[in-house]
Coordinates of C-alpha atoms in Angstrom, one line a residue:
M1 CA 19.2 13.2 -20.8
S2 CA 17.4 16.4 -20.1
I3 CA 13.9 17.8 -20.7
E4 CA 14.4 21.5 -21.1
T5 CA 13.0 24.4 -23.1
T6 CA 14.2 28.0 -23.2
V7 CA 12.4 29.8 -20.3
A8 CA 11.4 32.6 -22.6
T9 CA 9.5 30.3 -24.9
R10 CA 7.8 27.8 -22.6
R11 CA 4.8 27.9 -20.4
H12 CA 4.9 27.6 -16.6
R13 CA 6.0 24.0 -15.9
V14 CA 4.6 22.0 -13.0
V15 CA 6.5 18.8 -12.1
V16 CA 4.5 16.3 -10.1
I17 CA 6.3 13.4 -8.4
G18 CA 4.2 10.3 -7.7
S19 CA 1.3 8.7 -9.5
G20 CA -0.9 7.9 -6.4
F21 CA -4.0 9.8 -5.5
G22 CA -2.0 13.0 -4.8
G23 CA -0.2 13.0 -8.1
L24 CA -3.1 12.0 -10.2
F25 CA -5.5 14.5 -8.7
A26 CA -2.9 17.3 -9.1
C27 CA -2.7 16.5 -12.8
K28 CA -6.5 16.3 -13.0
H29 CA -7.0 19.8 -11.6
L30 CA -4.3 21.2 -13.8
K31 CA -5.7 19.7 -17.0
N32 CA -7.1 22.9 -18.5
A33 CA -4.7 25.3 -16.9
D34 CA -2.2 27.3 -18.9
V35 CA 0.7 25.2 -17.7
D36 CA 2.8 22.2 -18.9
V37 CA 2.6 19.3 -16.4
V38 CA 5.3 16.6 -16.1
L39 CA 4.3 13.6 -14.0
I40 CA 7.3 11.5 -12.8
S41 CA 6.7 8.1 -11.3
K42 CA 8.7 5.0 -10.6
T43 CA 5.7 2.8 -11.5
S44 CA 3.7 2.8 -14.7
T45 CA 0.4 2.5 -12.9
H46 CA -1.9 4.4 -10.5
L47 CA -2.3 2.0 -7.6
F48 CA -5.6 2.0 -5.6
Q49 CA -4.0 0.8 -2.4
P50 CA -7.2 0.4 -0.3
L51 CA -8.1 -2.7 -2.4
L52 CA -4.6 -4.2 -2.6
Y53 CA -5.6 -6.9 0.0
Q54 CA -8.3 -8.1 -2.4
V55 CA -5.6 -8.8 -5.0
A56 CA -3.7 -10.7 -2.4
T57 CA -6.7 -12.9 -1.5
G58 CA -7.9 -13.6 -5.0
I59 CA -10.9 -11.3 -5.3
L60 CA -9.6 -8.7 -7.8
S61 CA -6.9 -8.7 -10.5
T62 CA -4.2 -6.1 -10.6
G63 CA -5.8 -4.5 -13.7
E64 CA -8.8 -3.4 -11.7
I65 CA -6.9 -1.5 -9.1
A66 CA -3.8 -0.4 -11.0
P67 CA -4.7 1.1 -14.4
A68 CA -1.8 2.4 -16.6
T69 CA -1.1 6.0 -15.7
R70 CA -0.5 6.9 -19.4
L71 CA -4.0 5.6 -20.3
V72 CA -5.6 7.5 -17.4
L73 CA -4.0 10.8 -18.5
R74 CA -4.2 10.2 -22.2
K75 CA -6.7 13.1 -22.7
H76 CA -4.6 15.5 -20.7
R77 CA -2.9 17.3 -23.6
N78 CA -0.7 19.4 -21.4
T79 CA 0.6 16.4 -19.4
Q80 CA 3.7 14.3 -20.1
V81 CA 4.4 11.1 -18.1
I82 CA 8.0 10.1 -17.3
L83 CA 8.8 6.7 -15.9
G84 CA 11.7 6.7 -13.4
E85 CA 12.8 6.9 -9.8
V86 CA 13.6 10.4 -8.5
R87 CA 17.1 10.5 -7.2
D88 CA 17.7 14.2 -6.8
I89 CA 15.7 17.5 -6.3
D90 CA 17.7 20.7 -6.8
L91 CA 15.7 23.4 -5.1
V92 CA 18.2 26.1 -6.1
N93 CA 18.3 25.3 -9.8
R94 CA 14.8 24.0 -9.8
T95 CA 15.4 20.6 -11.4
V96 CA 14.4 17.0 -10.7
T97 CA 16.6 14.1 -11.7
S98 CA 15.0 10.8 -12.3
H99 CA 16.7 7.5 -13.1
L100 CA 15.5 4.6 -15.3
L101 CA 17.7 1.7 -16.2
N102 CA 21.0 3.4 -17.1
D103 CA 19.7 6.8 -18.0
D104 CA 19.2 10.0 -15.9
T105 CA 16.5 12.5 -16.9
V106 CA 16.8 16.1 -15.7
T107 CA 13.5 18.0 -15.7
S108 CA 13.3 21.7 -14.8
F109 CA 10.3 23.0 -12.9
D110 CA 8.7 26.3 -12.0
S111 CA 6.3 24.7 -9.5
L112 CA 6.8 21.3 -7.8
I113 CA 4.3 19.0 -6.2
V114 CA 5.8 16.0 -4.3
A115 CA 3.3 13.2 -3.6
T116 CA 5.4 10.1 -3.2
G117 CA 3.6 8.7 -0.3
T118 CA 4.8 6.1 2.2
Q119 CA 6.3 2.6 2.2
Q120 CA 6.1 -0.3 4.6
S121 CA 8.1 0.3 7.9
Y122 CA 9.7 -2.6 9.8
F123 CA 10.9 -0.3 12.5
G124 CA 14.5 -0.8 11.8
N125 CA 14.2 -4.5 11.1
D126 CA 14.1 -4.5 7.3
H127 CA 15.2 -8.1 7.2
F128 CA 11.7 -9.1 8.3
S129 CA 10.5 -8.3 4.8
T130 CA 12.2 -11.4 3.5
Y131 CA 9.6 -13.5 5.3
A132 CA 6.7 -11.1 5.9
P133 CA 6.0 -9.0 2.9
G134 CA 4.1 -5.7 3.4
M135 CA 1.0 -4.5 1.6
K136 CA 2.1 -1.4 -0.3
T137 CA 2.7 -2.5 -3.9
I138 CA 1.4 -4.9 -6.5
D139 CA 4.5 -7.0 -6.1
D140 CA 3.6 -7.4 -2.4
A141 CA 0.1 -8.5 -3.1
L142 CA 1.1 -11.0 -5.7
E143 CA 3.8 -12.4 -3.5
L144 CA 1.4 -12.7 -0.6
R145 CA -1.2 -14.5 -2.8
A146 CA 1.4 -17.0 -3.8
R147 CA 2.5 -17.5 -0.2
I148 CA -1.1 -18.0 1.1
L149 CA -2.2 -20.4 -1.6
G150 CA 1.3 -22.1 -1.6
S151 CA 1.0 -22.7 2.2
F152 CA -2.2 -24.7 1.7
E153 CA -0.5 -26.7 -1.1
E154 CA 2.5 -27.5 1.2
A155 CA 0.2 -28.5 4.0
E156 CA -1.5 -31.0 1.7
L157 CA 1.8 -32.7 1.1
A158 CA 3.3 -32.3 4.6
K159 CA 4.7 -35.5 6.0
T160 CA 4.3 -34.6 9.7
Q161 CA 1.6 -32.9 11.8
E162 CA 4.2 -30.3 12.9
M163 CA 4.9 -29.3 9.3
R164 CA 1.2 -29.3 8.5
D165 CA 0.3 -27.1 11.4
R166 CA 3.1 -24.6 10.4
F167 CA 1.8 -24.3 6.9
M168 CA -1.8 -24.0 8.1
T169 CA -1.0 -21.0 10.4
F170 CA -1.2 -17.5 9.0
V171 CA 0.1 -14.5 11.0
V172 CA -0.9 -10.9 10.2
V173 CA 1.1 -8.3 12.1
G174 CA -0.8 -5.1 12.7
A175 CA -4.5 -4.6 13.5
G176 CA -5.0 -1.4 11.5
P177 CA -7.5 -1.3 8.6
T178 CA -5.2 -3.3 6.3
G179 CA -4.5 -6.0 8.9
V180 CA -8.1 -6.3 9.8
E181 CA -9.2 -6.6 6.2
L182 CA -6.5 -9.1 5.3
A183 CA -7.1 -11.3 8.3
G184 CA -10.8 -11.4 7.6
Q185 CA -10.3 -12.3 3.9
I186 CA -7.8 -15.1 4.7
A187 CA -10.3 -16.6 7.1
E188 CA -13.1 -16.4 4.5
L189 CA -10.8 -17.9 1.9
A190 CA -10.1 -20.9 4.1
D191 CA -13.6 -21.3 5.4
H192 CA -15.5 -20.9 2.1
T193 CA -13.5 -20.7 -1.1
L194 CA -11.2 -23.6 -0.4
E195 CA -13.6 -25.8 1.5
G196 CA -13.6 -29.3 0.0
T197 CA -10.8 -28.6 -2.5
F198 CA -8.1 -30.7 -0.7
R199 CA -8.0 -34.4 0.3
N200 CA -5.4 -34.5 3.1
I201 CA -6.3 -31.3 4.9
D202 CA -9.4 -29.3 5.7
P203 CA -8.7 -25.6 5.0
R204 CA -11.2 -24.7 7.7
D205 CA -8.6 -25.9 10.2
A206 CA -6.4 -23.0 9.3
R207 CA -5.3 -20.7 12.1
V208 CA -5.4 -17.0 11.3
I209 CA -3.7 -15.0 14.0
L210 CA -3.8 -11.2 14.1
L211 CA -1.0 -9.6 16.2
E212 CA -1.2 -6.1 17.5
G213 CA 1.4 -4.3 19.7
A214 CA -1.3 -1.9 21.1
D215 CA -4.2 -2.8 23.3
A216 CA -7.0 -2.5 20.7
V217 CA -8.0 -3.4 17.2
L218 CA -8.4 -0.4 14.9
K219 CA -7.3 1.8 17.8
P220 CA -7.3 5.2 15.8
M221 CA -11.0 4.6 15.1
G222 CA -12.0 4.3 18.7
P223 CA -13.1 1.6 21.1
K224 CA -16.6 1.2 19.7
L225 CA -15.7 0.5 16.1
G226 CA -12.6 -1.5 17.2
G227 CA -14.8 -3.6 19.4
I228 CA -17.2 -4.3 16.6
A229 CA -14.4 -5.3 14.3
Q230 CA -12.8 -7.5 17.0
R231 CA -16.0 -9.4 17.8
R232 CA -16.7 -10.0 14.1
L233 CA -13.2 -11.4 13.5
E234 CA -13.4 -13.6 16.6
K235 CA -16.7 -14.9 15.4
M236 CA -15.0 -15.9 12.1
G237 CA -12.3 -17.8 14.1
V238 CA -9.5 -15.2 13.8
E239 CA -7.3 -15.3 16.9
I240 CA -6.6 -11.7 18.1
Q241 CA -3.6 -11.2 20.3
L242 CA -3.2 -7.7 21.7
D243 CA -0.2 -6.1 23.5
A244 CA 1.8 -8.6 21.4
M245 CA 5.0 -7.1 20.0
V246 CA 6.8 -8.9 17.2
T247 CA 10.6 -9.0 18.0
D248 CA 11.8 -11.4 15.3
V249 CA 10.6 -12.9 12.0
D250 CA 12.2 -15.9 10.2
A251 CA 11.2 -18.5 7.7
R252 CA 9.5 -20.7 10.3
G253 CA 7.6 -18.2 12.2
V254 CA 7.6 -15.1 14.5
T255 CA 8.9 -14.3 18.0
V256 CA 6.4 -12.4 20.2
K257 CA 7.0 -10.3 23.3
D258 CA 4.0 -10.0 25.5
K259 CA 3.0 -7.1 27.8
D260 CA 4.5 -8.9 30.9
G261 CA 7.9 -9.2 29.2
S262 CA 7.7 -12.9 28.4
T263 CA 8.6 -14.1 24.9
R264 CA 7.1 -16.9 22.9
R265 CA 7.1 -18.4 19.4
I266 CA 4.4 -18.8 16.8
E267 CA 5.3 -21.4 14.1
A268 CA 3.9 -20.1 10.9
A269 CA 4.9 -20.4 7.3
C270 CA 2.9 -17.5 5.9
K271 CA 3.3 -14.0 7.5
V272 CA 2.3 -10.6 6.4
W273 CA 3.4 -7.2 7.8
S274 CA 0.9 -4.3 8.1
A275 CA 2.2 -2.7 11.3
G276 CA 3.7 0.6 10.2
V277 CA 4.6 3.0 7.4
Q278 CA 7.7 5.1 6.6
A279 CA 7.6 8.1 4.4
S280 CA 9.6 8.3 1.1
E281 CA 13.2 9.3 1.3
L282 CA 12.4 12.3 -0.7
G283 CA 10.9 13.8 2.4
R284 CA 14.3 13.9 4.2
M285 CA 16.0 15.2 1.1
L286 CA 13.6 18.1 0.9
A287 CA 14.1 18.9 4.6
E288 CA 17.9 18.8 4.3
R289 CA 17.9 21.1 1.4
S290 CA 15.3 23.6 2.8
E291 CA 16.7 25.5 5.8
G292 CA 14.3 25.1 8.7
T293 CA 12.1 22.3 7.3
E294 CA 11.9 19.2 9.5
V295 CA 10.4 15.7 9.3
D296 CA 8.5 13.7 11.9
R297 CA 9.4 10.3 13.3
A298 CA 7.9 8.6 10.2
G299 CA 9.9 10.8 7.8
R300 CA 6.9 12.9 6.8
V301 CA 7.6 16.6 6.0
I302 CA 6.3 19.1 8.5
V303 CA 5.0 21.6 6.0
E304 CA 3.9 25.2 6.2
P305 CA 0.2 26.1 6.4
D306 CA 0.0 26.3 2.6
L307 CA 1.7 22.8 2.3
T308 CA 5.0 24.2 1.1
I309 CA 8.5 23.9 2.6
K310 CA 10.2 26.8 4.2
G311 CA 11.7 29.3 1.8
H312 CA 10.2 27.7 -1.3
P313 CA 6.6 28.7 -1.9
N314 CA 6.7 26.9 -5.2
V315 CA 7.4 23.5 -3.7
F316 CA 4.3 21.7 -2.3
V317 CA 4.3 18.4 -0.4
V318 CA 1.0 16.5 -0.4
G319 CA -0.5 13.2 0.5
D320 CA 1.1 10.7 3.0
L321 CA 4.4 12.5 2.7
M322 CA 3.1 15.7 4.4
A323 CA 2.7 15.9 8.2
V324 CA -0.3 18.0 9.0
P325 CA -2.1 17.7 12.4
G326 CA -5.5 16.1 12.0
V327 CA -4.9 14.8 8.5
P328 CA -4.7 11.0 8.3
G329 CA -2.6 9.0 5.9
Q330 CA -5.5 8.2 3.7
A331 CA -6.7 8.9 0.1
Q332 CA -8.8 11.8 1.1
G333 CA -5.9 13.7 2.6
A334 CA -3.9 13.2 -0.6
I335 CA -6.8 14.2 -2.9
Q336 CA -7.6 17.4 -0.9
G337 CA -3.9 18.4 -0.6
A338 CA -3.3 17.9 -4.3
T339 CA -6.4 19.9 -5.2
Y340 CA -5.4 22.7 -2.9
A341 CA -1.9 22.9 -4.4
A342 CA -3.2 22.9 -8.0
K343 CA -5.6 25.7 -7.1
Q344 CA -2.9 27.9 -5.6
I345 CA -0.7 27.5 -8.7
K346 CA -3.6 28.4 -11.0
A347 CA -4.6 31.4 -8.9
E348 CA -1.1 32.9 -8.9
L349 CA -0.7 32.4 -12.6
A350 CA -4.0 34.2 -13.1
G351 CA -2.7 37.1 -11.0
K352 CA -5.4 36.6 -8.3
Q353 CA -3.0 36.2 -5.4
T354 CA 0.6 36.0 -4.3
P355 CA 2.1 33.3 -2.1
E356 CA 1.8 35.6 0.9
Q357 CA -2.0 35.8 0.3
R358 CA -2.7 32.1 0.3
K359 CA -5.3 30.8 2.7
P360 CA -4.0 27.9 4.8
F361 CA -4.9 24.4 3.8
H362 CA -8.0 23.1 5.5
Y363 CA -8.8 19.4 5.6
F364 CA -12.4 18.3 5.6
N365 CA -12.8 15.0 7.3
K366 CA -15.2 12.8 5.4
G367 CA -14.9 9.9 7.8
S368 CA -13.0 6.6 7.8
M369 CA -14.0 3.0 7.4
A370 CA -12.7 -0.5 7.1
T371 CA -14.2 -3.7 5.9
V372 CA -14.0 -6.7 8.2
S373 CA -15.6 -9.5 6.2
R374 CA -18.3 -10.2 3.7
F375 CA -21.4 -8.1 4.6
S376 CA -19.6 -6.5 7.5
A377 CA -17.6 -3.2 7.9
V378 CA -17.1 -0.4 10.4
C379 CA -17.7 3.3 9.5
Q380 CA -17.1 6.6 11.1
I381 CA -18.7 9.8 9.7
G382 CA -18.3 12.8 12.0
K383 CA -19.6 11.7 15.4
L384 CA -21.6 8.9 13.9
E385 CA -20.1 5.4 14.4
F386 CA -21.7 2.2 13.2
G387 CA -20.9 -1.2 11.8
G388 CA -22.5 -4.1 10.0
F389 CA -24.2 -4.5 6.6
L390 CA -25.0 -0.8 6.1
A391 CA -21.4 0.2 6.7
W392 CA -20.3 -2.5 4.3
L393 CA -22.6 -1.1 1.5
I394 CA -21.3 2.4 2.1
W395 CA -17.7 1.0 1.9
L396 CA -18.5 -0.7 -1.4
V397 CA -20.0 2.5 -3.0
L398 CA -17.2 4.8 -1.8
H399 CA -14.5 2.5 -3.1
L400 CA -16.2 2.1 -6.5
Y401 CA -16.5 5.8 -6.8
Y402 CA -12.8 6.4 -6.4
L403 CA -11.7 3.5 -8.7
I404 CA -10.3 5.0 -11.9
G405 CA -12.1 4.0 -15.2
Y406 CA -15.6 2.7 -16.0
R407 CA -14.3 -0.7 -17.1
S408 CA -12.5 -1.2 -13.7
R409 CA -15.8 -0.3 -11.9
I410 CA -17.9 -2.7 -14.0
V411 CA -15.4 -5.6 -13.7
T412 CA -15.0 -4.9 -9.9
V413 CA -18.8 -5.0 -9.4
F414 CA -19.0 -8.3 -11.2
Q415 CA -16.1 -9.8 -9.2
W416 CA -17.7 -8.6 -5.9
L417 CA -21.0 -10.2 -6.9
V418 CA -19.3 -13.5 -7.6
T419 CA -17.2 -13.4 -4.5
F420 CA -19.6 -11.9 -1.9
L421 CA -22.9 -13.3 -3.1
G422 CA -21.6 -16.7 -4.2
G423 CA -19.3 -17.0 -1.2
R424 CA -17.1 -19.7 -2.7
N425 CA -15.8 -18.4 -5.9
R426 CA -12.9 -16.0 -6.5
G427 CA -11.8 -15.2 -10.0
Q428 CA -8.1 -14.5 -9.3
M429 CA -6.6 -17.6 -7.8
A430 CA -3.6 -18.0 -10.0
A431 CA -0.3 -18.0 -8.1
T432 CA 3.2 -18.7 -9.3
E433 CA 6.4 -19.5 -7.4
Q434 CA 8.2 -16.7 -9.2
W435 CA 6.0 -14.2 -7.3
V436 CA 7.5 -15.6 -4.1
F437 CA 11.1 -15.7 -5.2
A438 CA 11.2 -12.5 -7.3
R439 CA 12.3 -10.3 -4.3
L440 CA 14.8 -12.9 -3.1
A441 CA 16.3 -13.1 -6.6
L442 CA 16.7 -9.4 -6.8
E443 CA 18.4 -9.3 -3.4
A444 CA 20.7 -12.1 -4.5
M445 CA 21.5 -10.2 -7.8
Y446 CA 22.6 -7.2 -5.7
G447 CA 24.8 -9.4 -3.6
N448 CA 22.5 -10.3 -0.6
E449 CA 22.9 -14.1 -0.7
E450 CA 22.3 -14.7 3.0
D451 CA 18.5 -14.5 2.8
G452 CA 18.3 -17.1 0.0
R453 CA 20.5 -19.6 1.8
E454 CA 18.6 -19.1 5.1
V455 CA 15.2 -19.7 3.5
Q456 CA 16.5 -22.9 2.0
A457 CA 18.1 -24.0 5.3
E458 CA 14.9 -23.4 7.2
L459 CA 12.9 -25.5 4.7
G460 CA 15.4 -28.3 5.1
E461 CA 16.6 -28.0 1.5
K462 CA 20.1 -28.4 0.2
P463 CA 21.5 -24.9 -0.5
A464 CA 21.8 -24.0 -4.2
A465 CA 25.2 -23.6 -5.7
S466 CA 24.5 -19.9 -6.0
A467 CA 21.9 -17.7 -4.4
K468 CA 21.3 -16.2 -7.8
Q469 CA 19.6 -19.4 -8.7
P470 CA 16.3 -19.3 -6.7
S471 CA 14.9 -22.6 -5.4
D472 CA 12.0 -24.2 -7.1
R473 CA 10.1 -24.4 -3.8
R474 CA 8.0 -21.9 -2.0
A475 CA 9.7 -19.7 0.6
G476 CA 7.8 -20.4 3.8

């Protein structure tokens, strides 16, 4: 299938790939321009990733942080949304090929904005994902919620202390913002929300371990804020282990290599990975097809000063997919990059400038922050660094501001009031076994039966006749 119109009869077409902050803000700033916009995304929603960990720990529902892209852009009369995964970008013929189910859609473009972001990186050990999901998608968050709550249920029924301890141990790999936030929320979930809800176990006995390969928590934010976050987590009972490199992950736990070279095991049923990111494969594709363009170690495109690739001034790369010194992989970088690209396109169509006359992209750093627990966060604004309740309030306001839709904001405020002021109640505690097994079932469907059999073996279960029939127990 092809989306095409005779060049002489159609307006300038801007194709935007990705429905994250970069893609959405590009469409927003092109809303009233004399262009046709086509947004191509492999998901049907705009995901607010900074709050994904709150879905995983039962505070928010997916609807609050992932509104349907079509509804968000409903009033953008010049914008069409196409669901599909981009498989090819032809820079010579200026076409993008996307795939959905068994159909390919070829979309021509005059200008292209690529904003596909990043995915979880396991540093070459992708099999770790079977036992330690990342925190990049809604599926990840729902799977992790089921694993967390399922571990407490398994501990309640455990027949030996060894099994109970394993199910009551939660390991978070990576002490960046996501890891810190998640470790804090798992600890609060165990200490407050689930207190008194079981009869054979006390959820407050749960061990929450935060592993970090570097020598500090929140290292990019500096020693002061990292120290504040570490002390707060330790006060909550989180065990922080620095200079601890994870070398293996299986159904029963993780293997850790310490700074002195020694290795040890941590027996844990529930693990989550937040230790690294890898850029979308489209970054490498663009580099290979644009002579002279390179990617960095994480696969991000090293762009020109105007965020384009060499030899193609009509192709912009924005958001986490672009590699620009001093621009972090955060929402602000994506928003500012997308806004810049949209402005360049509009200025050239209006005859105000040529590509050669573009001013380089300039990133304005509005600061960074991370929440640690209820009423506690760390915040960096310019040279000002502080933590505590004020930082937490600023974090709440900023995240509400960037949530899409008034309904989402109202519901989120209500859920936060219930969770943070009440302390014990969380409105999204549903978890199903299908959330745990969905990924294993898909892998088995594509022929990877090893993971399914190994999980069953580790849990002491009799292997199913076929890995395409997932077990009715939780993968631990």
